[in-house]
Tab-separated table of C-alpha atoms in Angstrom:
chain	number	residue	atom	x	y	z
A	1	UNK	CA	0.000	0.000	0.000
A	2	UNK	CA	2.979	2.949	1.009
A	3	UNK	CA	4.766	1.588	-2.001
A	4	UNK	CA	1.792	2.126	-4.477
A	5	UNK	CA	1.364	5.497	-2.749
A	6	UNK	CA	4.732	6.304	-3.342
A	7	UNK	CA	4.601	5.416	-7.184
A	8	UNK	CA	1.250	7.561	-7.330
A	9	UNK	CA	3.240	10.493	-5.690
A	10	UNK	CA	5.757	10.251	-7.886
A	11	UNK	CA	3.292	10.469	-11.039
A	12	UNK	CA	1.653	13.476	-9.359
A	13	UNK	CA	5.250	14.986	-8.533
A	14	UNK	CA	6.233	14.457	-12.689
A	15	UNK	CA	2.960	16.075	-13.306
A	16	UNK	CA	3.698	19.294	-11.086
A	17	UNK	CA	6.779	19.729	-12.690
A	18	UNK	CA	5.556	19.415	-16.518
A	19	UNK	CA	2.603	22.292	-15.588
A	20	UNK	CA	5.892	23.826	-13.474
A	21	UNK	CA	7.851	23.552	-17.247
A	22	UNK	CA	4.710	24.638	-19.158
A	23	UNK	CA	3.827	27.459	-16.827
A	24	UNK	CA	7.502	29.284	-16.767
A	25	UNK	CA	7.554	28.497	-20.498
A	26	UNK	CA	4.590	29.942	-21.042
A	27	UNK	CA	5.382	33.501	-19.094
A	28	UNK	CA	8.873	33.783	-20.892
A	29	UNK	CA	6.852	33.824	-24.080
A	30	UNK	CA	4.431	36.063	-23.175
A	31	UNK	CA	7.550	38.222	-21.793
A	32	UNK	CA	8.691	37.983	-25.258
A	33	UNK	CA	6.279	39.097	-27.087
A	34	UNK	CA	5.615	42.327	-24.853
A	35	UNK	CA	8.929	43.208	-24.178
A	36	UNK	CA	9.071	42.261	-20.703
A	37	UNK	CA	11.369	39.474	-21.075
A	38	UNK	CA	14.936	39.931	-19.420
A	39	UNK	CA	16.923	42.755	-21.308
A	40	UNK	CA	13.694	43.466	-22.983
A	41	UNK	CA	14.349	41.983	-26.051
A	42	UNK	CA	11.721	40.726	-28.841
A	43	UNK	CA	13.374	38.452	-31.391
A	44	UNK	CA	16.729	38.925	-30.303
A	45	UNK	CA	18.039	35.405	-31.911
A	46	UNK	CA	15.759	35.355	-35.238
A	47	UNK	CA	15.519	39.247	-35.578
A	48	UNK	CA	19.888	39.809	-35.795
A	49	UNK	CA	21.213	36.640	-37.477
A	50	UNK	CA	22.549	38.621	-40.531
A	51	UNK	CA	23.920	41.119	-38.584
A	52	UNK	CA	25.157	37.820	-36.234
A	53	UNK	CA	26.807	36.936	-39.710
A	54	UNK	CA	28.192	40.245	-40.894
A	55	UNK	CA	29.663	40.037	-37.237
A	56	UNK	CA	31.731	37.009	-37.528
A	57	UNK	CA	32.826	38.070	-41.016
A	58	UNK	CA	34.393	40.984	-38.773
A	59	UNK	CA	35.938	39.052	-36.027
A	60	UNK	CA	37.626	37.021	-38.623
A	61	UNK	CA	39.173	40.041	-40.793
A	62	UNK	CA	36.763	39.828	-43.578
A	63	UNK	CA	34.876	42.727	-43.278
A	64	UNK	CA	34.013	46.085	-42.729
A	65	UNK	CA	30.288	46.491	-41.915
A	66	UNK	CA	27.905	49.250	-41.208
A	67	UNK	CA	25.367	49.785	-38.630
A	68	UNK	CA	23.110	52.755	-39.526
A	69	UNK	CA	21.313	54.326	-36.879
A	70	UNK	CA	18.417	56.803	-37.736
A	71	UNK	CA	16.027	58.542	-36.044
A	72	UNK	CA	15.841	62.312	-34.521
A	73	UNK	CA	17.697	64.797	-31.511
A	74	UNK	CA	18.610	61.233	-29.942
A	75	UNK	CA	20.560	59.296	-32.643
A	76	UNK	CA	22.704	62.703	-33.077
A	77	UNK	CA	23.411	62.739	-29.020
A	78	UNK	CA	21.297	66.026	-28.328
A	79	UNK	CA	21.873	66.911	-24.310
A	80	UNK	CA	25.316	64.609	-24.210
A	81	UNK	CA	28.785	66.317	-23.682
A	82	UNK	CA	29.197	67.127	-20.977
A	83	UNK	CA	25.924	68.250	-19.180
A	84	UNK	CA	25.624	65.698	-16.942
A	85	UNK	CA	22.486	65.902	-15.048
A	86	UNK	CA	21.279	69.152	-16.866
A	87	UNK	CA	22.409	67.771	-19.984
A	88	UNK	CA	23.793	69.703	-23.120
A	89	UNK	CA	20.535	71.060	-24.639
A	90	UNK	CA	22.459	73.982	-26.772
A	91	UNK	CA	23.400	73.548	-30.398
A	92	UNK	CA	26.750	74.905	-29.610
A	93	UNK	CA	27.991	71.652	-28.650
A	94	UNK	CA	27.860	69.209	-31.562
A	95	UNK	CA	31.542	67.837	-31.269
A	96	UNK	CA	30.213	66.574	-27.549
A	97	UNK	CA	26.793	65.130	-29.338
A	98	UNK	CA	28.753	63.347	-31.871
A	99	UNK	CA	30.830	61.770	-29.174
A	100	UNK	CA	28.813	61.746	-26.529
A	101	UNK	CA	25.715	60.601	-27.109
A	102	UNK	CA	24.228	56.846	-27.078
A	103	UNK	CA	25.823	56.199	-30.724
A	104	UNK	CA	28.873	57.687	-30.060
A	105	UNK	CA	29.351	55.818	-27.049
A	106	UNK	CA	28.144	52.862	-28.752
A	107	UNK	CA	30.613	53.212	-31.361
A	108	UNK	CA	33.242	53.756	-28.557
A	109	UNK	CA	32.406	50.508	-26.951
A	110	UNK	CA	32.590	48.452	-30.353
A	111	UNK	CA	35.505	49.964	-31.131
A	112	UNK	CA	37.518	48.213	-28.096
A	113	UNK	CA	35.973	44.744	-29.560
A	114	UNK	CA	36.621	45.522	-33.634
A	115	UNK	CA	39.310	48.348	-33.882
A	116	UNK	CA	38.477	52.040	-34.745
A	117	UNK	CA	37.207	52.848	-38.445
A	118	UNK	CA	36.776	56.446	-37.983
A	119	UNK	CA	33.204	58.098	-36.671
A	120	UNK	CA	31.019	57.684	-39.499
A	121	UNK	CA	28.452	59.713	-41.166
A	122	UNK	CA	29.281	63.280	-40.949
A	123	UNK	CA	26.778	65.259	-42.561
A	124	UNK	CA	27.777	68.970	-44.460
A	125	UNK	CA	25.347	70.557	-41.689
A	126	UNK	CA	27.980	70.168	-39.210
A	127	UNK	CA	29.615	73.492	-37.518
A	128	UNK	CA	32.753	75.065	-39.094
A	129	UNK	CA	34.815	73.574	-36.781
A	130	UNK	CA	34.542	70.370	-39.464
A	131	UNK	CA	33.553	72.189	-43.053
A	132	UNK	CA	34.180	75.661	-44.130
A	133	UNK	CA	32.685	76.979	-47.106
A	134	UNK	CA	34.065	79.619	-49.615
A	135	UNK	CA	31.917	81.052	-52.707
A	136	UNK	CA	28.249	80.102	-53.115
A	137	UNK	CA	26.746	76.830	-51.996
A	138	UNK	CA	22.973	76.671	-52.212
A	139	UNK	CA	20.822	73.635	-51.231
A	140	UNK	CA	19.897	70.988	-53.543
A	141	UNK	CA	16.102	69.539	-51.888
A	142	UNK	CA	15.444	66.921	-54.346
A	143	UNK	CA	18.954	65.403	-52.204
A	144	UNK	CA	19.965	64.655	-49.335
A	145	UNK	CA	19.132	62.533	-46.188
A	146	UNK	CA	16.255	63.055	-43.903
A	147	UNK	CA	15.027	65.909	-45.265
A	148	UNK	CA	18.012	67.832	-45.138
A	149	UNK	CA	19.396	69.161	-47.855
A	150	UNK	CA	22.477	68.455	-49.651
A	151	UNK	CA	24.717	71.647	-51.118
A	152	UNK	CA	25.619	71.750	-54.729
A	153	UNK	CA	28.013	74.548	-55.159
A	154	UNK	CA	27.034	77.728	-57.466
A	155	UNK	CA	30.335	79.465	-59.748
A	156	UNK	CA	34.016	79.540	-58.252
A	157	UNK	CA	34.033	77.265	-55.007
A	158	UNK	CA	35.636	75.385	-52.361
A	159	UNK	CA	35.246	73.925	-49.471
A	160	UNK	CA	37.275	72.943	-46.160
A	161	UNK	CA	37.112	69.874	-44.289
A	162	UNK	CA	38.346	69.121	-41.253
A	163	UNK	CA	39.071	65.234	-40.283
A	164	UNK	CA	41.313	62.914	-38.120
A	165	UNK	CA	41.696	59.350	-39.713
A	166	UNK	CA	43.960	57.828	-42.496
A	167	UNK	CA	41.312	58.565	-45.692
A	168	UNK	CA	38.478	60.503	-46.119
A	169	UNK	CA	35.532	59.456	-48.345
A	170	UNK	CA	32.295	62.330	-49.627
A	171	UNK	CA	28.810	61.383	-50.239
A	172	UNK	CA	28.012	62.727	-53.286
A	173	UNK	CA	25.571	62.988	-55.839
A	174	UNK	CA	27.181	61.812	-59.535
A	175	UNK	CA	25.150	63.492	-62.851
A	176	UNK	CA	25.347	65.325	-65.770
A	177	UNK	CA	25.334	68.727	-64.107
A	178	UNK	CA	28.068	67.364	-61.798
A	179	UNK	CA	31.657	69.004	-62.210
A	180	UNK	CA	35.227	68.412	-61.838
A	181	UNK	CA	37.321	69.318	-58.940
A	182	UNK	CA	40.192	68.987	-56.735
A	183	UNK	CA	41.356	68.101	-53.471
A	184	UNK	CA	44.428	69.264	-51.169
A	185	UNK	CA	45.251	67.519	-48.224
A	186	UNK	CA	47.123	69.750	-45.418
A	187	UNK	CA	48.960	72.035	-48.291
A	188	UNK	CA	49.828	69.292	-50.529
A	189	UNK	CA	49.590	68.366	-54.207
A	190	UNK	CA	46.212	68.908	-55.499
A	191	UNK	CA	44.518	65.617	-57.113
A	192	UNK	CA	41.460	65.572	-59.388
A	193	UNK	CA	38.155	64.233	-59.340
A	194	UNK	CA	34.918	64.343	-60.862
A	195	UNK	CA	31.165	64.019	-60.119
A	196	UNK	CA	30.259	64.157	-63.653
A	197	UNK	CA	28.639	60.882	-64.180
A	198	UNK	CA	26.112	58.548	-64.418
A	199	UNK	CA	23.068	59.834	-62.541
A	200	UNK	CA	23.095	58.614	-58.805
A	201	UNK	CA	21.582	60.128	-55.694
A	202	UNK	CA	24.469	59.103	-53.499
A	203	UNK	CA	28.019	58.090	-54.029
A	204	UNK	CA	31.096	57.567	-52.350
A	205	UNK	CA	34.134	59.058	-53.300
A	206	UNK	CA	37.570	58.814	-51.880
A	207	UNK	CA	39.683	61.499	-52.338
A	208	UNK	CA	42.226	61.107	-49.262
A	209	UNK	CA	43.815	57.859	-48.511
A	210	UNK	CA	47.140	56.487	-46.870
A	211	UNK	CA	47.427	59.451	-44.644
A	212	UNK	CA	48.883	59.036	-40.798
A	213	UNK	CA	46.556	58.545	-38.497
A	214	UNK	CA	46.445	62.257	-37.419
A	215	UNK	CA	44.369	65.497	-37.730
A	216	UNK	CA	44.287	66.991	-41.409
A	217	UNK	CA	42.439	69.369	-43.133
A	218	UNK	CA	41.277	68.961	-46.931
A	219	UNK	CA	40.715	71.742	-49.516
A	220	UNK	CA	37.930	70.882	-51.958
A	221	UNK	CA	38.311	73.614	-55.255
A	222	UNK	CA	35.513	73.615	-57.633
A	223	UNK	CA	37.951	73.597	-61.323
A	224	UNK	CA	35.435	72.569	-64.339
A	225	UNK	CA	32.256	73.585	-64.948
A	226	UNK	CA	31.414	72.438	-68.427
A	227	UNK	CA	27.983	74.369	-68.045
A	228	UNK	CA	26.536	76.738	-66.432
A	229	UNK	CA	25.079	74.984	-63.627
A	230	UNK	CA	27.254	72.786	-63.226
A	231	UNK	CA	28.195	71.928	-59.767
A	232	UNK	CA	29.583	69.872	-56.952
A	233	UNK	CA	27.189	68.712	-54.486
A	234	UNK	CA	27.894	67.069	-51.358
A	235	UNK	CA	25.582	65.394	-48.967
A	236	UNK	CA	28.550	64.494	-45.986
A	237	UNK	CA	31.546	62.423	-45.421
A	238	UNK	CA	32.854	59.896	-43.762
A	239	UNK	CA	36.920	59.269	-42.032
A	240	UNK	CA	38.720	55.994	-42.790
A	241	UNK	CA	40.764	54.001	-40.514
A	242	UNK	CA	41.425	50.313	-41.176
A	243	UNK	CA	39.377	47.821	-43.803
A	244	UNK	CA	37.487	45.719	-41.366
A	245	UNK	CA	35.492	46.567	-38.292
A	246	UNK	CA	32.076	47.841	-37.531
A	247	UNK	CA	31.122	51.410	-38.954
A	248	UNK	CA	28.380	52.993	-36.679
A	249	UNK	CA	26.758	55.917	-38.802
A	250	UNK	CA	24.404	58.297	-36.714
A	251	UNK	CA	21.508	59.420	-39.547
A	252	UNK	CA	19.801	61.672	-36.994
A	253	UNK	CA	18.197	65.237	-37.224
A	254	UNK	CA	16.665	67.274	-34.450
A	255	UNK	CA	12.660	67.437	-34.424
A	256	UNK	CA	12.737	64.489	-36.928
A	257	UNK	CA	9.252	62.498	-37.307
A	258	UNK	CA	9.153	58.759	-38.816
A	259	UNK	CA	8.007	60.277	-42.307
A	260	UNK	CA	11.640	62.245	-42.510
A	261	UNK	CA	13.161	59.185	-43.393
A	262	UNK	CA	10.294	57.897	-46.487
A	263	UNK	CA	10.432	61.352	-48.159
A	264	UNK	CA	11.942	60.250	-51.547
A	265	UNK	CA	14.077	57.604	-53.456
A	266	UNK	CA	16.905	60.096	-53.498
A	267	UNK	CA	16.929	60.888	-49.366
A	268	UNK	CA	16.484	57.052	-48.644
A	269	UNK	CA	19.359	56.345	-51.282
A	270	UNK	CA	21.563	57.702	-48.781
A	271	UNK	CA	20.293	57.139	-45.554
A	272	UNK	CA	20.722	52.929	-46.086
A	273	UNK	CA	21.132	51.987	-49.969
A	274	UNK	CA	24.919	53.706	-50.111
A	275	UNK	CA	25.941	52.073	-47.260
A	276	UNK	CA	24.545	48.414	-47.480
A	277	UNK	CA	24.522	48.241	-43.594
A	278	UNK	CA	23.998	44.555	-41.668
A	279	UNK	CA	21.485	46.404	-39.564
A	280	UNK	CA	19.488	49.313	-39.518
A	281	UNK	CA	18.339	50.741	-36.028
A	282	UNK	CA	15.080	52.662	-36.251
A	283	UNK	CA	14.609	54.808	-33.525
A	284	UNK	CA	11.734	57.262	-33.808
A	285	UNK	CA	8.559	57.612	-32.030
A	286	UNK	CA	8.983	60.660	-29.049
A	287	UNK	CA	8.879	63.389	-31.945
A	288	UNK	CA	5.524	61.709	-33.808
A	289	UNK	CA	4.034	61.433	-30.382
A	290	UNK	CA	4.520	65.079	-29.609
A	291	UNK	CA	3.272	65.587	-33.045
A	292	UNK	CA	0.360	63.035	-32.858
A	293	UNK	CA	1.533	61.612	-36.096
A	294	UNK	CA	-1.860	58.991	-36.323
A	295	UNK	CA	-0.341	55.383	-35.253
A	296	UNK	CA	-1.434	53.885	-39.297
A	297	UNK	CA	0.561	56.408	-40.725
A	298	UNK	CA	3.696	55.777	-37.890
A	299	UNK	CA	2.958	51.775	-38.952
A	300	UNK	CA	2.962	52.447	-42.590
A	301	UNK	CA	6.373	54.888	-42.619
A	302	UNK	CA	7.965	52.758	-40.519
A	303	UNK	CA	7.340	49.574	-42.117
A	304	UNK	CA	8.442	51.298	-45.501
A	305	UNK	CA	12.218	51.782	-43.595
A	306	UNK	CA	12.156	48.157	-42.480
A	307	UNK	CA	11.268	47.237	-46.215
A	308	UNK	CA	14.001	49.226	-47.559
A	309	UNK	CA	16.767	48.074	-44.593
A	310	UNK	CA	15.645	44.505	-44.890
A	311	UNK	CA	17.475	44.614	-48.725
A	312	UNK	CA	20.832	44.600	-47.159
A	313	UNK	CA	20.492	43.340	-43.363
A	314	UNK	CA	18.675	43.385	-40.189
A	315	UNK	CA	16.317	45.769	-38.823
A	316	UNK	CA	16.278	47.112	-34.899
A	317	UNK	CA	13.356	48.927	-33.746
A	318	UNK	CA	14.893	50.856	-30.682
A	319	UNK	CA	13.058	53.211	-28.610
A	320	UNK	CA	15.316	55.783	-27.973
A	321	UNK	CA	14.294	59.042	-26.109
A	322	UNK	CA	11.377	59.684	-23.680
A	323	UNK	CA	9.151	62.532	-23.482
A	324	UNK	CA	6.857	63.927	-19.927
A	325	UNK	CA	3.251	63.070	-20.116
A	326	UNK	CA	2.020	65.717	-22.690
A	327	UNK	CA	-1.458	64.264	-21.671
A	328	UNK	CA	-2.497	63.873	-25.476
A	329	UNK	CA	-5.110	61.847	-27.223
A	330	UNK	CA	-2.852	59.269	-28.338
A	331	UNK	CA	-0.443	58.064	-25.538
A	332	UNK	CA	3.787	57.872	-26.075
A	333	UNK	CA	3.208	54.062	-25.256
A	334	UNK	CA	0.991	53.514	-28.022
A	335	UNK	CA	3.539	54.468	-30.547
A	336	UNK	CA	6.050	51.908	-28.767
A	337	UNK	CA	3.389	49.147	-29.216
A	338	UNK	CA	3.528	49.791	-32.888
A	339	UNK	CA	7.326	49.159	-32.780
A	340	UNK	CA	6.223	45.683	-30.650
A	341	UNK	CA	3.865	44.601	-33.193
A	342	UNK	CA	5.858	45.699	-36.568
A	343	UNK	CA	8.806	43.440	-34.910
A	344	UNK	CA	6.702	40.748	-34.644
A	345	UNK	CA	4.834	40.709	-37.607
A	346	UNK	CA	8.058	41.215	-39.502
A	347	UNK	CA	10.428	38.855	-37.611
A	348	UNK	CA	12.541	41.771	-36.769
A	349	UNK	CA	14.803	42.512	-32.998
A	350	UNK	CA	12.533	45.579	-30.736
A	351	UNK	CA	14.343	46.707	-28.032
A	352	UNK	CA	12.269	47.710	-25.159
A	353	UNK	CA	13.993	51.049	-23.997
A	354	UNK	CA	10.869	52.493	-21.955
A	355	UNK	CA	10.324	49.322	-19.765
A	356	UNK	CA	14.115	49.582	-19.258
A	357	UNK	CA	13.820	52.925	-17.653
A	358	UNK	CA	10.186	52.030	-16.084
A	359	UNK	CA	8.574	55.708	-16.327
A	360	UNK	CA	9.308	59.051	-17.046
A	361	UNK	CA	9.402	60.209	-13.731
A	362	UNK	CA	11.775	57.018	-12.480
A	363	UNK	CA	14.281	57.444	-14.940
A	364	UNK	CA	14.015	61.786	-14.135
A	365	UNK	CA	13.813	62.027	-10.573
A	366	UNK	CA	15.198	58.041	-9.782
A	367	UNK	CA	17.814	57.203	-12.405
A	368	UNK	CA	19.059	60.683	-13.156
A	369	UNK	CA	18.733	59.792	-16.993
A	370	UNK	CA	16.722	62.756	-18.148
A	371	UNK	CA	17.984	66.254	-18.951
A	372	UNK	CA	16.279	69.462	-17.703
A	373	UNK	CA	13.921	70.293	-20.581
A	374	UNK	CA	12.197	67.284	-19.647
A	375	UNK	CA	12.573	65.920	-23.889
A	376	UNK	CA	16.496	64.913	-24.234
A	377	UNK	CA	18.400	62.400	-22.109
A	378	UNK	CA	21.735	63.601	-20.433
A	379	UNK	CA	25.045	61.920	-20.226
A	380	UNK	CA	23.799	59.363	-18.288
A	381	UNK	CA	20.934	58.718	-19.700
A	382	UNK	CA	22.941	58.436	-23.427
A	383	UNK	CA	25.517	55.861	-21.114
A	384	UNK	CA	22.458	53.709	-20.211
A	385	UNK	CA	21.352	53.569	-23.559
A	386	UNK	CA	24.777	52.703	-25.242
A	387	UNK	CA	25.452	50.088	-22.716
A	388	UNK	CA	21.758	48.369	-23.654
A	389	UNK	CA	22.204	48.813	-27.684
A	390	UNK	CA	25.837	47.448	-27.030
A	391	UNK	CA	24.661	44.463	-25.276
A	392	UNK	CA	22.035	43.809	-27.951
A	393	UNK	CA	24.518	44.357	-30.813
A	394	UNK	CA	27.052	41.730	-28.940
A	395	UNK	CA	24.421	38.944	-27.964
């Protein structure tokens, strides 16, 4: 009798621990799929496995990859450098954003794993402390990347550029109103080049290469016009160092909304088709929700950038920045819950940023993360959110 009790005990104690199995399995999926799960990742192992690939390609000397990250005041480090708890709200500081902010840092951290490759996309709008114009430049709108312009220069030109790497590569647009030019690296002998071409919204060219590894400064000289308008236009650049390793490109603008980035062939040409990137991080959302931007039209934007990033690599949805309660008809959340669904719907990695920080007022008044207008993180805040996107990118 106690030894058919036991057996029955035994049957009941394999039972409790298949529900046990079934129960625990059961939460960690539903953690999944509402980004609740342990570093708030959705699709973390499905979503990344070509930028997994692109990775190992890397580590073995193979490659030199890019990680584009686009979005708004975030992605370009807006309240980093150096503001600490305040934060670095003021336009003055851009050298500290570029550094400073979550992709900066990011890029510092990948940069101890996969050696430095220079700081990425460096758009013309930078201060003169990087480009330096001489003679007319007007903007070109039909180029450019997130709405922003690019400048096509108008007559006699040139242009100074400020870098520290080994090579320097523009972004330029190639045509048949394109022109011929030069470039003069710290005094030296002029070499030519040419954006007269066939017609394409954005392409690389290097004019500086096998440099030491040092501050320079190139002269770019407008020489042949062969009409009237005939010009040189120039969306950014880019600094060289090394040929493999992980390029982290920051394709932000202040006060950007989600539809920035779908504008036109030519603007999405070079935010992702010049660069071919393993993954794409998408991080909008706190702009559209101050703007109320209605959540089909967020879905349907968004799910045009995942279309076009999903060509070449992986797609992130990250949900960088966090705004105060504006107490508005559609609620910040809501917007983040697109992000959850489009990752699951498209078998793409969400990080959970919000959940990470737990509310507004925790990550303000508990966490120290938020500056003082109450829109941009500080320092910290940018730290908190390097370290997470590191951890995700290195998983």
């Amino acid at each position: 009798m106690g030894k058919r009790r036991y057996v029955n005990m035994g049957i009941l104690d394999a039972r409790a621990k298949e529900a046990l199995s079934v129960a625990i399995q059961a939460k960690k999926a539903a953690e999944g799929n509402t980004g609740g799960a342990q570093g708030l990742l959705i699709n973390g192992e499905s979503g990344l496995t070509l930028w997994r690939a692109a990775k190992a390609k890397v580590i073995n000397g193979d490659l030199l990859t890019n990680v584009n990250v686009i979005g708004s005041s975030s992605v370009v480090g807006q309240g980093a450098g150096g503001g600490k708890v305040d934060g670095n709200t003021s336009i003055a500081n851009q050298m500290g954003w570029l550094n400073g902010g979550f992709v900066g840092r990011t890029r510092t951290k990948l940069k101890k794993d996969f050696g430095d490759v220079g700081r990425g996309f460096i758009p013309h709008t930078h201060p003169d402390f990087f480009i330096n114009k001489t003679g007319t430049w007007n903007n070109l709108a039909t180029h450019g990347f997130l709405g922003v312009p690019a400048i096509k220069s108008a007559g006699d030109a040139s242009i100074s550029i400020k870098f520290s790497a080994t090579s320097l590569t523009l972004i330029t647009v190639l045509g048949t109103l394109g022109a011929g030019f030069t470039v003069a690296v710290d005094g030296g002998t002029a070499k030519a080049f040419t954006s007269i071409g066939t017609a394409n919204p954005a392409s690389e060219i290097v004019v500086a290469s096998g440099l030491e590894d040092k501050d320079h400064t190139a002269v770019l000289t407008v020489t042949d016009r062969p009409q009237a308008n005939s010009g040189v236009t120039l969306i950014g650049m880019y600094e060289g160092r090394g040929n493999t390793g992980v390029r982290v490109n920051a394709i932000g603008l202040r006060g950007a909304k989600t539809s920035a980035a779908v504008m036109g062939e030519n603007f999405e040409q070079a935010q992702i088709d010049i660069w071919k990137p393993s993954l794409t991080v998408i991080a909008f959302g706190s702009n559209d929700y101050a703007a109320q931007t209605p959540l089909q039209n967020f879905r349907t934007q968004t799910q045009a950038i995942i279309d076009r990033a999903k060509q070449y690599g992986d797609v992130l949805l990250y949900s960088a920045g966090m705004r105060a309660d504006l107490n508005l008809a559609i609620p910040q959340d809501n917007y983040t819950q697109v992000y959850r669904e489009l990752a699951l719907a498209n078998d793409i990695a969400f990080y959970e940023t919000y959940k990470r920080w737990k509310s507004f007022d925790y990550a303000k008044n508990k966490l120290q993360f938020i500056a003082s207008d109450d829109v941009h993180m500080n320092d910290y805040g940018h730290e908190d959110l390097a370290e997470g996107l590191y951890q995700v990118l290195m998983t």
